[in-house]
């Protein structure tokens, strides 16, 4: 069987291949294979001995060599896939899928590939679900995680003190079975279930809760701002804990439902590649290509219905090969399209901390008029999206744009064509939108240099954002939309805290503080409207569109729970 280096070479030479023959220089393959020219020659001679190809060295130093293949690349790919499927060798198969190979070649063997994914019942009645992800997981540390996919995983691996029920919009028991708020919501006492076990076997106590909260209170964490009202945490017993706040905060308990505040053990250092907590799933394996969860039999609430869940990475999913859960082919009758219409909001933000023009209201207003969401949706044929004028889907409506004002506004802002750095995240759709915005801005004399930030490896690097003038990114809310709204404005990793000026942030933070003092949603919502009016009136950032998320879910996958952060709640899945 041909090795992966051979397929890597064939993919590399595919564009220059004429008939069955391609030309190359040894140093090109040496760089591709990360080896010496001498080792390249060895490999090529070996392939020739196996009758995979005929290798003709270039005559003279630096001259091109030739290679003629004995079989078509497409038929080799199909043979490779069938062998990998027969051996259930997912590692090799998915490594192959990372190569630059025409996706239509996989259609002849797509059914064989799909046999390895989706739901399986293996020997010993083990129910296993294999899922495909489009990018590797980034940070899985709850104190530093701000990305939607990772956040959804935290509540599978751990449990918070209490949980928020989206169907009733109420706080429900979890690690704490009861609680009470006293002294105008400045004293919160929680009663902890007995017998809750961590993955490493020890029983949870109130010491673990204090340890988790004290870690989360530290500056530099994404959770710091939730807990700034805490002045003291008192351990009354192993199953009773009281949290003292320095001012009333009826909303405080909603923060304790977050996945970022799942309870971690105090007696072992946190390791995001081992992940010890109390969750319904344990982290069994994590590498650059896959992540494996296994059911925790001793979970205190309910054991998951599935025994094992595997996430496999396939980066290039522009034309998906695999038909599982959030990927897939809508024409496949075995799959149902679960569409979420209000899956977050796409926003353009000005960096007041770097871009001098951001401080001029006329410049921001000029950008408002040139970024017409309706035109962008039409031009890019993203007809499922809808224009946003609010963080909240139900409050959004179409806004008037007038491009005739742009020239005058830019003159008022004294903008004369200076190049500005425009950042987007590395989603395929975001890249298309970013390119559209660059072209649209150029029509009005605004020069934007497109800078793509990798969401898996660069999102949390502050150095990547320091020199950015304008950015575009989507915020995907958690299941608690109110906390998500507050998090959007308060999380140090998200655009408002990163980019807005201190004066504007202070006004927003004061309105959020007033909202947190209210016990009724209608009263809090009044302050949310004030925040959004302030943002819109001053064009501090620009709402573009609400997103639609599709998940093609196989008919055999059943769940009794809503999706979590737009992802499946893995604890509630079973096989029909």
Coordinates of C-alpha atoms in Angstrom, one line a residue:
X1 CA 0.0 0.0 0.0
X2 CA 1.3 3.5 -0.9
X3 CA 2.4 5.6 2.1
X4 CA 1.0 9.0 2.9
X5 CA 4.2 10.7 1.7
X6 CA 3.4 9.4 -1.8
X7 CA -0.1 10.8 -1.8
X8 CA 1.3 14.1 -0.5
X9 CA 3.7 14.2 -3.4
X10 CA 0.9 13.4 -5.9
X11 CA -1.3 16.1 -4.5
X12 CA 1.6 18.6 -4.7
X13 CA 2.4 17.7 -8.3
X14 CA -1.3 17.5 -9.5
X15 CA -1.6 21.0 -10.9
X16 CA 1.6 20.6 -13.0
X17 CA 0.8 17.1 -14.2
X18 CA 0.4 16.7 -18.0
X19 CA -1.0 13.3 -18.8
X20 CA 0.6 11.0 -16.4
X21 CA 3.9 13.0 -16.1
X22 CA 5.0 15.9 -13.9
X23 CA 8.3 17.8 -13.6
X24 CA 9.8 19.0 -10.3
X25 CA 13.1 19.8 -8.6
X26 CA 14.5 17.6 -5.8
X27 CA 14.6 20.6 -3.4
X28 CA 10.8 21.0 -3.8
X29 CA 10.1 17.5 -2.5
X30 CA 12.8 17.8 0.1
X31 CA 11.0 20.8 1.5
X32 CA 7.6 19.1 1.2
X33 CA 8.8 15.9 3.0
X34 CA 11.2 17.8 5.3
X35 CA 14.2 15.7 4.4
X36 CA 17.4 15.8 2.4
X37 CA 17.7 15.6 -1.4
X38 CA 19.4 12.2 -0.8
X39 CA 16.4 10.9 1.0
X40 CA 14.1 12.2 -1.7
X41 CA 16.0 10.1 -4.3
X42 CA 15.8 7.1 -2.0
X43 CA 12.0 7.4 -1.7
X44 CA 11.5 7.9 -5.4
X45 CA 13.6 4.9 -6.3
X46 CA 11.6 2.8 -3.8
X47 CA 8.3 4.0 -5.4
X48 CA 9.8 3.0 -8.8
X49 CA 10.8 -0.5 -7.5
X50 CA 7.2 -0.9 -6.4
X51 CA 6.0 0.1 -9.9
X52 CA 4.1 3.1 -8.7
X53 CA 5.9 5.4 -11.1
X54 CA 9.0 5.9 -13.3
X55 CA 11.5 8.4 -12.0
X56 CA 13.8 10.2 -14.4
X57 CA 16.5 12.4 -12.6
X58 CA 17.3 15.8 -14.1
X59 CA 20.6 16.0 -15.9
X60 CA 22.9 18.4 -14.3
X61 CA 22.7 20.4 -11.1
X62 CA 19.4 22.2 -10.6
X63 CA 17.7 20.8 -13.7
X64 CA 14.1 19.5 -13.4
X65 CA 13.4 15.8 -12.9
X66 CA 10.5 13.9 -14.4
X67 CA 8.1 11.4 -12.9
X68 CA 5.5 9.3 -14.8
X69 CA 2.8 7.5 -12.7
X70 CA 1.6 4.1 -13.6
X71 CA -2.0 4.7 -12.3
X72 CA -4.3 7.6 -12.2
X73 CA -4.3 9.6 -9.0
X74 CA -8.1 9.4 -8.6
X75 CA -8.1 5.6 -8.7
X76 CA -5.2 5.5 -6.2
X77 CA -7.2 7.7 -3.9
X78 CA -10.3 5.4 -4.1
X79 CA -8.2 2.3 -3.5
X80 CA -6.6 4.0 -0.5
X81 CA -9.9 5.0 1.0
X82 CA -11.4 1.5 0.6
X83 CA -8.4 -0.1 2.3
X84 CA -8.5 2.5 5.1
X85 CA -12.3 1.9 5.7
X86 CA -11.8 -1.9 5.6
X87 CA -9.1 -1.5 8.3
X88 CA -11.1 1.2 10.2
X89 CA -7.9 3.3 10.0
X90 CA -9.4 6.8 10.6
X91 CA -6.0 8.4 11.3
X92 CA -4.7 7.6 7.8
X93 CA -8.0 8.4 6.2
X94 CA -8.4 11.9 7.8
X95 CA -4.7 12.7 7.1
X96 CA -5.4 12.0 3.5
X97 CA -8.4 14.3 3.6
X98 CA -6.2 17.2 4.7
X99 CA -4.3 17.1 1.3
X100 CA -5.2 19.3 -1.6
X101 CA -7.2 16.7 -3.5
X102 CA -10.3 17.5 -5.6
X103 CA -13.3 16.8 -3.4
X104 CA -15.4 15.4 -6.2
X105 CA -13.0 12.4 -6.3
X106 CA -14.5 11.2 -3.0
X107 CA -18.0 10.9 -4.3
X108 CA -17.5 7.3 -5.6
X109 CA -16.4 6.2 -2.1
X110 CA -18.5 8.6 0.1
X111 CA -20.7 5.8 1.4
X112 CA -17.6 3.9 2.5
X113 CA -16.3 6.9 4.3
X114 CA -19.6 7.6 6.0
X115 CA -19.7 4.1 7.4
X116 CA -16.9 5.1 9.7
X117 CA -18.7 8.1 11.0
X118 CA -22.0 8.8 12.7
X119 CA -23.3 6.3 15.3
X120 CA -21.9 2.8 15.8
X121 CA -22.6 0.0 18.2
X122 CA -19.5 -2.1 18.7
X123 CA -18.7 -5.3 20.5
X124 CA -19.7 -5.2 24.2
X125 CA -22.7 -3.0 23.3
X126 CA -20.5 0.2 23.2
X127 CA -22.4 3.0 21.6
X128 CA -20.0 5.4 19.8
X129 CA -20.6 8.6 18.0
X130 CA -17.9 9.9 15.6
X131 CA -18.2 13.6 14.6
X132 CA -16.2 15.7 12.2
X133 CA -14.9 19.2 13.1
X134 CA -13.6 21.8 10.7
X135 CA -10.8 23.2 12.9
X136 CA -8.9 21.9 15.9
X137 CA -10.0 22.8 19.4
X138 CA -8.2 25.8 20.8
X139 CA -8.0 26.5 24.5
X140 CA -10.1 24.2 26.8
X141 CA -9.2 26.0 30.0
X142 CA -12.5 27.4 31.4
X143 CA -10.8 30.5 32.7
X144 CA -9.5 31.4 29.3
X145 CA -12.1 30.1 26.8
X146 CA -14.3 32.5 24.8
X147 CA -15.0 30.5 21.6
X148 CA -18.4 28.9 21.1
X149 CA -17.4 25.3 20.2
X150 CA -15.0 25.1 23.1
X151 CA -17.6 26.6 25.5
X152 CA -20.1 23.9 24.5
X153 CA -17.6 21.3 25.5
X154 CA -17.0 22.7 29.0
X155 CA -20.5 21.7 30.2
X156 CA -19.9 18.1 28.9
X157 CA -16.6 17.8 30.9
X158 CA -17.7 19.6 34.0
X159 CA -20.6 20.9 36.0
X160 CA -21.3 24.4 37.4
X161 CA -22.7 25.1 40.9
X162 CA -26.2 25.7 39.3
X163 CA -27.6 25.5 35.8
X164 CA -29.8 27.7 33.6
X165 CA -32.9 26.0 32.1
X166 CA -33.6 27.7 28.7
X167 CA -37.1 26.3 28.4
X168 CA -38.3 27.9 31.7
X169 CA -35.7 30.7 31.9
X170 CA -35.0 29.7 35.5
X171 CA -31.9 28.6 37.5
X172 CA -32.0 25.0 38.4
X173 CA -30.0 22.8 40.9
X174 CA -26.8 21.1 39.8
X175 CA -23.9 20.7 42.1
X176 CA -25.8 22.7 44.7
X177 CA -29.3 21.2 45.4
X178 CA -30.6 24.3 47.2
X179 CA -29.6 28.0 47.8
X180 CA -30.8 31.2 49.3
X181 CA -30.1 34.9 48.8
X182 CA -30.2 37.2 51.9
X183 CA -29.4 40.8 52.9
X184 CA -30.6 42.3 49.6
X185 CA -28.8 39.7 47.5
X186 CA -25.4 40.3 49.1
X187 CA -25.2 37.0 50.9
X188 CA -25.6 33.8 48.9
X189 CA -25.6 30.4 50.6
X190 CA -25.4 27.1 48.6
X191 CA -26.1 23.6 49.9
X192 CA -23.9 21.0 48.1
X193 CA -25.0 17.5 47.1
X194 CA -23.2 14.7 48.9
X195 CA -21.2 12.0 47.1
X196 CA -20.4 13.9 43.9
X197 CA -17.2 12.4 42.5
X198 CA -14.5 13.9 40.4
X199 CA -13.1 11.9 37.5
X200 CA -10.0 11.0 39.6
X201 CA -12.2 9.5 42.3
X202 CA -12.2 12.0 45.1
X203 CA -15.5 13.4 46.5
X204 CA -16.3 17.1 45.9
X205 CA -16.5 19.4 48.9
X206 CA -17.0 23.1 49.4
X207 CA -13.2 23.6 49.3
X208 CA -13.3 22.8 45.6
X209 CA -16.0 25.4 45.0
X210 CA -14.0 28.1 46.8
X211 CA -10.8 27.0 45.0
X212 CA -12.6 27.3 41.6
X213 CA -14.2 30.7 42.4
X214 CA -10.9 32.2 43.7
X215 CA -9.1 31.1 40.6
X216 CA -11.8 32.6 38.4
X217 CA -11.7 35.9 40.3
X218 CA -8.1 36.5 39.3
X219 CA -7.4 39.3 36.8
X220 CA -6.5 38.1 33.3
X221 CA -9.2 35.4 33.3
X222 CA -12.4 35.7 31.1
X223 CA -14.4 35.1 34.3
X224 CA -12.9 37.9 36.4
X225 CA -15.5 40.5 35.6
X226 CA -18.4 38.2 36.6
X227 CA -17.1 37.9 40.1
X228 CA -15.8 41.4 41.0
X229 CA -18.6 41.8 43.6
X230 CA -17.2 38.9 45.8
X231 CA -15.5 40.1 48.9
X232 CA -15.4 36.8 50.9
X233 CA -16.1 33.1 50.5
X234 CA -17.0 31.3 53.7
X235 CA -16.9 27.6 54.2
X236 CA -19.5 26.6 56.7
X237 CA -19.0 22.9 56.2
X238 CA -18.0 20.4 53.5
X239 CA -21.5 20.7 52.0
X240 CA -22.3 24.4 52.7
X241 CA -20.7 27.5 51.4
X242 CA -21.6 31.2 51.6
X243 CA -20.5 33.9 49.1
X244 CA -20.5 37.5 50.4
X245 CA -20.9 40.4 47.9
X246 CA -20.0 44.0 48.6
X247 CA -23.1 45.3 46.9
X248 CA -26.6 43.9 45.9
X249 CA -26.6 41.8 42.8
X250 CA -29.8 39.7 42.2
X251 CA -28.3 38.6 38.8
X252 CA -25.2 37.1 40.4
X253 CA -26.5 33.5 40.4
X254 CA -26.9 33.5 36.6
X255 CA -23.1 33.8 36.3
X256 CA -22.6 30.7 38.4
X257 CA -24.5 28.7 35.7
X258 CA -21.7 29.3 33.1
X259 CA -19.5 26.6 31.6
X260 CA -16.5 28.8 32.4
X261 CA -17.3 28.2 36.1
X262 CA -17.5 24.4 36.2
X263 CA -16.1 23.2 39.5
X264 CA -12.5 21.9 39.4
X265 CA -10.7 19.9 42.1
X266 CA -8.4 21.9 44.4
X267 CA -5.9 19.0 44.9
X268 CA -4.5 18.6 41.4
X269 CA -3.2 21.3 38.9
X270 CA -5.5 22.0 36.0
X271 CA -4.3 20.4 32.7
X272 CA -6.5 21.0 29.6
X273 CA -5.1 17.8 28.0
X274 CA -6.3 15.7 31.0
X275 CA -9.3 17.7 32.2
X276 CA -10.3 16.4 35.7
X277 CA -13.8 17.6 36.8
X278 CA -17.2 16.1 37.6
X279 CA -18.7 16.1 34.1
X280 CA -20.8 13.4 32.4
X281 CA -17.9 12.8 30.1
X282 CA -14.2 12.3 30.7
X283 CA -11.5 13.5 28.4
X284 CA -9.9 10.2 27.2
X285 CA -7.6 11.5 24.4
X286 CA -6.7 14.8 22.8
X287 CA -4.3 15.4 19.9
X288 CA -4.1 17.8 17.0
X289 CA -6.3 15.5 14.9
X290 CA -8.8 14.1 17.3
X291 CA -10.5 14.5 20.7
X292 CA -12.2 11.6 22.5
X293 CA -14.7 11.7 25.3
X294 CA -15.8 8.7 27.3
X295 CA -18.9 8.4 29.6
X296 CA -18.3 8.9 33.3
X297 CA -20.2 6.1 34.9
X298 CA -20.2 7.8 38.3
X299 CA -21.7 11.1 37.2
X300 CA -23.9 12.3 40.0
X301 CA -26.9 13.3 37.9
X302 CA -27.3 10.9 35.0
X303 CA -24.9 8.8 33.0
X304 CA -24.8 9.8 29.3
X305 CA -26.7 7.5 26.9
X306 CA -23.6 7.1 24.6
X307 CA -20.4 5.5 25.8
X308 CA -17.9 7.3 23.6
X309 CA -17.8 10.4 21.4
X310 CA -14.9 11.1 19.0
X311 CA -14.2 14.4 17.3
X312 CA -12.1 14.1 14.1
X313 CA -10.5 17.0 12.3
X314 CA -11.0 17.6 8.6
X315 CA -9.9 21.2 7.9
X316 CA -11.1 21.7 4.3
X317 CA -14.8 21.4 4.3
X318 CA -15.7 23.9 1.6
X319 CA -17.3 20.9 -0.2
X320 CA -17.9 18.5 2.7
X321 CA -17.0 14.9 2.1
X322 CA -18.5 13.5 5.3
X323 CA -22.1 13.5 6.2
X324 CA -22.3 13.7 10.0
X325 CA -24.1 16.1 12.3
X326 CA -23.0 19.6 11.6
X327 CA -21.6 18.8 8.1
X328 CA -23.4 17.1 5.4
X329 CA -25.5 16.9 2.3
X330 CA -29.0 18.2 2.5
X331 CA -30.1 15.8 -0.3
X332 CA -29.3 12.7 1.8
X333 CA -32.7 11.5 3.0
X334 CA -31.2 9.9 6.1
X335 CA -30.3 13.3 7.5
X336 CA -32.5 16.1 8.8
X337 CA -31.5 19.7 8.5
X338 CA -31.7 21.4 11.9
X339 CA -31.4 25.1 11.2
X340 CA -30.9 27.8 13.9
X341 CA -31.9 31.2 12.5
X342 CA -30.6 33.3 15.4
X343 CA -27.2 31.7 15.7
X344 CA -25.3 34.8 16.8
X345 CA -24.6 38.2 15.2
X346 CA -21.9 39.5 12.9
X347 CA -20.3 42.8 13.9
X348 CA -17.7 45.3 12.6
X349 CA -15.8 47.0 15.4
X350 CA -13.5 50.0 15.4
X351 CA -10.3 49.9 17.4
X352 CA -10.2 53.2 19.4
X353 CA -6.9 52.1 21.0
X354 CA -5.0 52.1 17.7
X355 CA -7.0 53.7 14.9
X356 CA -7.0 57.5 15.1
X357 CA -9.9 57.8 12.6
X358 CA -12.1 55.6 14.9
X359 CA -12.3 58.6 17.3
X360 CA -14.0 60.7 14.6
X361 CA -17.8 60.1 14.5
X362 CA -17.9 61.1 10.8
X363 CA -15.5 58.3 9.9
X364 CA -17.6 55.7 11.8
X365 CA -20.8 57.0 10.2
X366 CA -19.2 56.8 6.7
X367 CA -18.5 53.1 7.4
X368 CA -22.0 52.6 8.5
X369 CA -23.3 53.9 5.1
X370 CA -20.9 51.8 3.0
X371 CA -21.5 48.6 4.9
X372 CA -25.0 47.8 3.7
X373 CA -25.9 44.3 5.1
X374 CA -28.7 43.8 2.5
X375 CA -26.3 44.5 -0.4
X376 CA -23.7 42.1 1.2
X377 CA -26.3 39.4 1.6
X378 CA -27.4 39.8 -2.0
X379 CA -23.9 40.0 -3.5
X380 CA -22.6 37.0 -1.6
X381 CA -25.9 35.0 -2.0
X382 CA -26.2 34.4 1.7
X383 CA -29.9 34.6 1.5
X384 CA -30.5 32.8 4.8
X385 CA -28.9 35.6 6.8
X386 CA -30.9 38.6 7.9
X387 CA -29.9 42.1 8.6
X388 CA -29.0 42.9 12.3
X389 CA -29.5 46.2 14.1
X390 CA -29.3 44.7 17.6
X391 CA -27.5 41.9 19.4
X392 CA -30.9 40.3 19.9
X393 CA -32.5 38.7 16.8
X394 CA -36.1 39.6 17.8
X395 CA -35.2 43.3 18.1
X396 CA -33.4 43.7 14.7
X397 CA -34.8 45.6 11.8
X398 CA -33.7 47.0 8.5
X399 CA -31.7 50.3 8.7
X400 CA -31.4 53.1 6.2
X401 CA -28.1 53.6 4.4
X402 CA -27.2 56.5 2.1
X403 CA -24.0 56.1 0.2
X404 CA -24.2 59.7 -1.1
X405 CA -23.1 60.9 2.3
X406 CA -19.8 58.9 2.5
X407 CA -17.6 61.3 0.6
X408 CA -18.5 64.3 2.7
X409 CA -18.2 62.3 5.9
X410 CA -14.7 61.1 5.0
X411 CA -13.7 64.7 4.2
X412 CA -15.1 65.8 7.6
X413 CA -13.0 63.1 9.3
X414 CA -9.9 64.2 7.3
X415 CA -9.4 60.7 5.9
X416 CA -7.3 60.8 2.7
X417 CA -6.9 57.2 1.7
X418 CA -4.6 55.9 4.5
X419 CA -4.3 52.1 4.6
X420 CA -6.0 50.6 7.6
X421 CA -5.6 47.0 8.9
X422 CA -8.9 45.1 8.7
X423 CA -9.0 41.8 10.7
X424 CA -11.3 38.8 10.2
X425 CA -11.3 35.3 11.6
X426 CA -10.3 32.3 9.5
X427 CA -13.8 31.0 8.6
X428 CA -14.3 30.5 4.9
X429 CA -17.5 32.6 5.0
X430 CA -15.8 35.3 7.0
X431 CA -13.0 35.5 4.4
X432 CA -15.5 36.0 1.6
X433 CA -17.3 38.7 3.5
X434 CA -14.0 40.3 4.4
X435 CA -13.0 40.4 0.7
X436 CA -16.4 41.9 -0.1
X437 CA -15.9 44.7 2.5
X438 CA -12.4 45.5 1.3
X439 CA -13.7 45.8 -2.3
X440 CA -16.8 47.9 -1.1
X441 CA -14.6 50.2 0.9
X442 CA -12.2 50.7 -2.1
X443 CA -15.1 52.1 -4.1
X444 CA -15.3 55.0 -1.8
X445 CA -11.5 55.5 -1.5
X446 CA -11.0 53.6 1.8
X447 CA -7.9 51.4 1.7
X448 CA -8.2 48.2 3.8
X449 CA -5.4 45.6 4.3
X450 CA -7.1 42.3 5.0
X451 CA -5.6 40.4 7.9
X452 CA -6.8 36.9 8.6
X453 CA -6.5 35.6 12.2
X454 CA -6.6 31.9 12.8
X455 CA -9.3 31.2 15.3
X456 CA -7.7 28.1 16.7
X457 CA -4.1 29.4 17.3
X458 CA -4.2 33.2 17.2
X459 CA -7.5 34.4 18.6
X460 CA -6.2 34.8 22.2
X461 CA -2.9 36.3 21.2
X462 CA -3.1 40.0 22.1
X463 CA -0.2 40.8 19.8
X464 CA -2.4 39.8 16.8
X465 CA -4.9 42.5 17.7
X466 CA -2.8 45.4 18.8
X467 CA -2.2 46.9 15.4
X468 CA -5.7 46.2 14.0
X469 CA -7.7 49.3 13.0
X470 CA -11.1 47.6 12.3
X471 CA -12.3 44.1 12.7
X472 CA -15.2 41.9 11.9
X473 CA -16.3 38.9 13.9
X474 CA -19.4 37.0 15.0
X475 CA -20.5 36.7 18.6
X476 CA -22.4 33.4 19.2
X477 CA -24.4 33.7 22.5
X478 CA -24.6 31.0 25.1
X479 CA -28.0 29.4 26.0
X480 CA -28.5 32.3 28.5
X481 CA -28.9 35.2 26.1
X482 CA -28.8 37.8 28.9
X483 CA -25.5 36.6 30.3
X484 CA -24.2 36.3 26.7
X485 CA -25.1 40.0 26.1
X486 CA -23.3 41.0 29.3
X487 CA -20.4 38.8 28.4
X488 CA -20.1 40.4 25.0
X489 CA -19.5 43.8 26.6
X490 CA -17.5 42.6 29.6
X491 CA -15.3 39.7 28.4
X492 CA -11.7 40.9 27.9
X493 CA -11.2 38.6 24.9
X494 CA -14.2 40.1 22.9
X495 CA -14.3 43.1 20.7
X496 CA -15.9 45.8 22.9
X497 CA -13.3 45.4 25.7
X498 CA -10.5 44.9 23.2
X499 CA -11.3 48.0 21.1
X500 CA -13.7 50.5 22.6
X501 CA -12.4 53.7 24.3
X502 CA -12.4 53.9 28.1
X503 CA -15.1 56.7 28.1
X504 CA -17.5 54.7 26.0
X505 CA -16.9 51.5 28.0
X506 CA -17.5 53.2 31.3
X507 CA -21.0 54.4 30.1
X508 CA -21.8 50.8 28.9
X509 CA -20.6 49.3 32.1
X510 CA -22.6 51.7 34.2
X511 CA -25.8 50.7 32.3
X512 CA -24.9 47.0 32.8
X513 CA -24.4 47.6 36.5
X514 CA -27.9 49.2 36.8
X515 CA -29.4 46.2 34.8
X516 CA -27.8 43.7 37.3
X517 CA -29.6 45.4 40.2
X518 CA -33.0 44.6 38.7
X519 CA -34.9 41.5 39.6
X520 CA -37.3 41.5 36.7
X521 CA -36.3 40.9 33.1
X522 CA -38.4 43.8 31.8
X523 CA -36.5 46.2 34.0
X524 CA -33.1 44.8 32.9
X525 CA -34.2 44.9 29.2
X526 CA -34.8 48.7 29.5
X527 CA -31.1 49.1 30.2
X528 CA -30.1 46.7 27.4
X529 CA -32.1 49.0 25.0
X530 CA -30.2 52.0 26.3
X531 CA -26.9 50.3 25.7
X532 CA -27.8 49.4 22.1
X533 CA -29.2 52.9 21.4
X534 CA -25.9 54.4 22.6
X535 CA -23.9 52.0 20.4
X536 CA -26.1 52.6 17.3
X537 CA -26.4 56.4 17.7
X538 CA -22.6 56.7 17.9
X539 CA -21.8 53.9 15.5
X540 CA -19.3 52.5 18.0
X541 CA -19.6 49.3 16.1
X542 CA -21.8 48.1 13.3
X543 CA -24.3 45.3 13.4
X544 CA -24.2 43.4 10.1
X545 CA -26.3 40.2 10.1
X546 CA -27.7 37.5 12.2
X547 CA -26.4 34.1 11.3
X548 CA -28.0 30.8 10.4
X549 CA -26.4 27.5 11.5
X550 CA -27.2 24.2 9.8
X551 CA -26.7 20.8 11.4
X552 CA -27.4 17.8 9.3
X553 CA -28.3 15.2 11.9
X554 CA -28.7 11.5 11.1
X555 CA -32.2 10.1 11.7
X556 CA -30.8 7.6 14.1
X557 CA -29.5 10.3 16.4
X558 CA -32.1 11.2 19.0
X559 CA -32.1 13.8 21.7
X560 CA -34.5 15.1 24.4
X561 CA -32.6 18.3 24.9
X562 CA -32.1 21.5 23.0
X563 CA -28.8 22.2 21.3
X564 CA -26.2 23.7 23.5
X565 CA -24.5 26.9 22.1
X566 CA -25.8 25.7 18.8
X567 CA -24.1 22.4 19.2
X568 CA -25.6 19.0 20.3
X569 CA -25.9 18.4 24.0
X570 CA -23.9 15.2 23.9
X571 CA -25.2 14.0 27.3
X572 CA -28.7 13.7 25.9
X573 CA -28.0 11.8 22.7
X574 CA -28.9 8.2 22.0
X575 CA -29.2 5.8 19.1
X576 CA -32.6 4.9 17.8

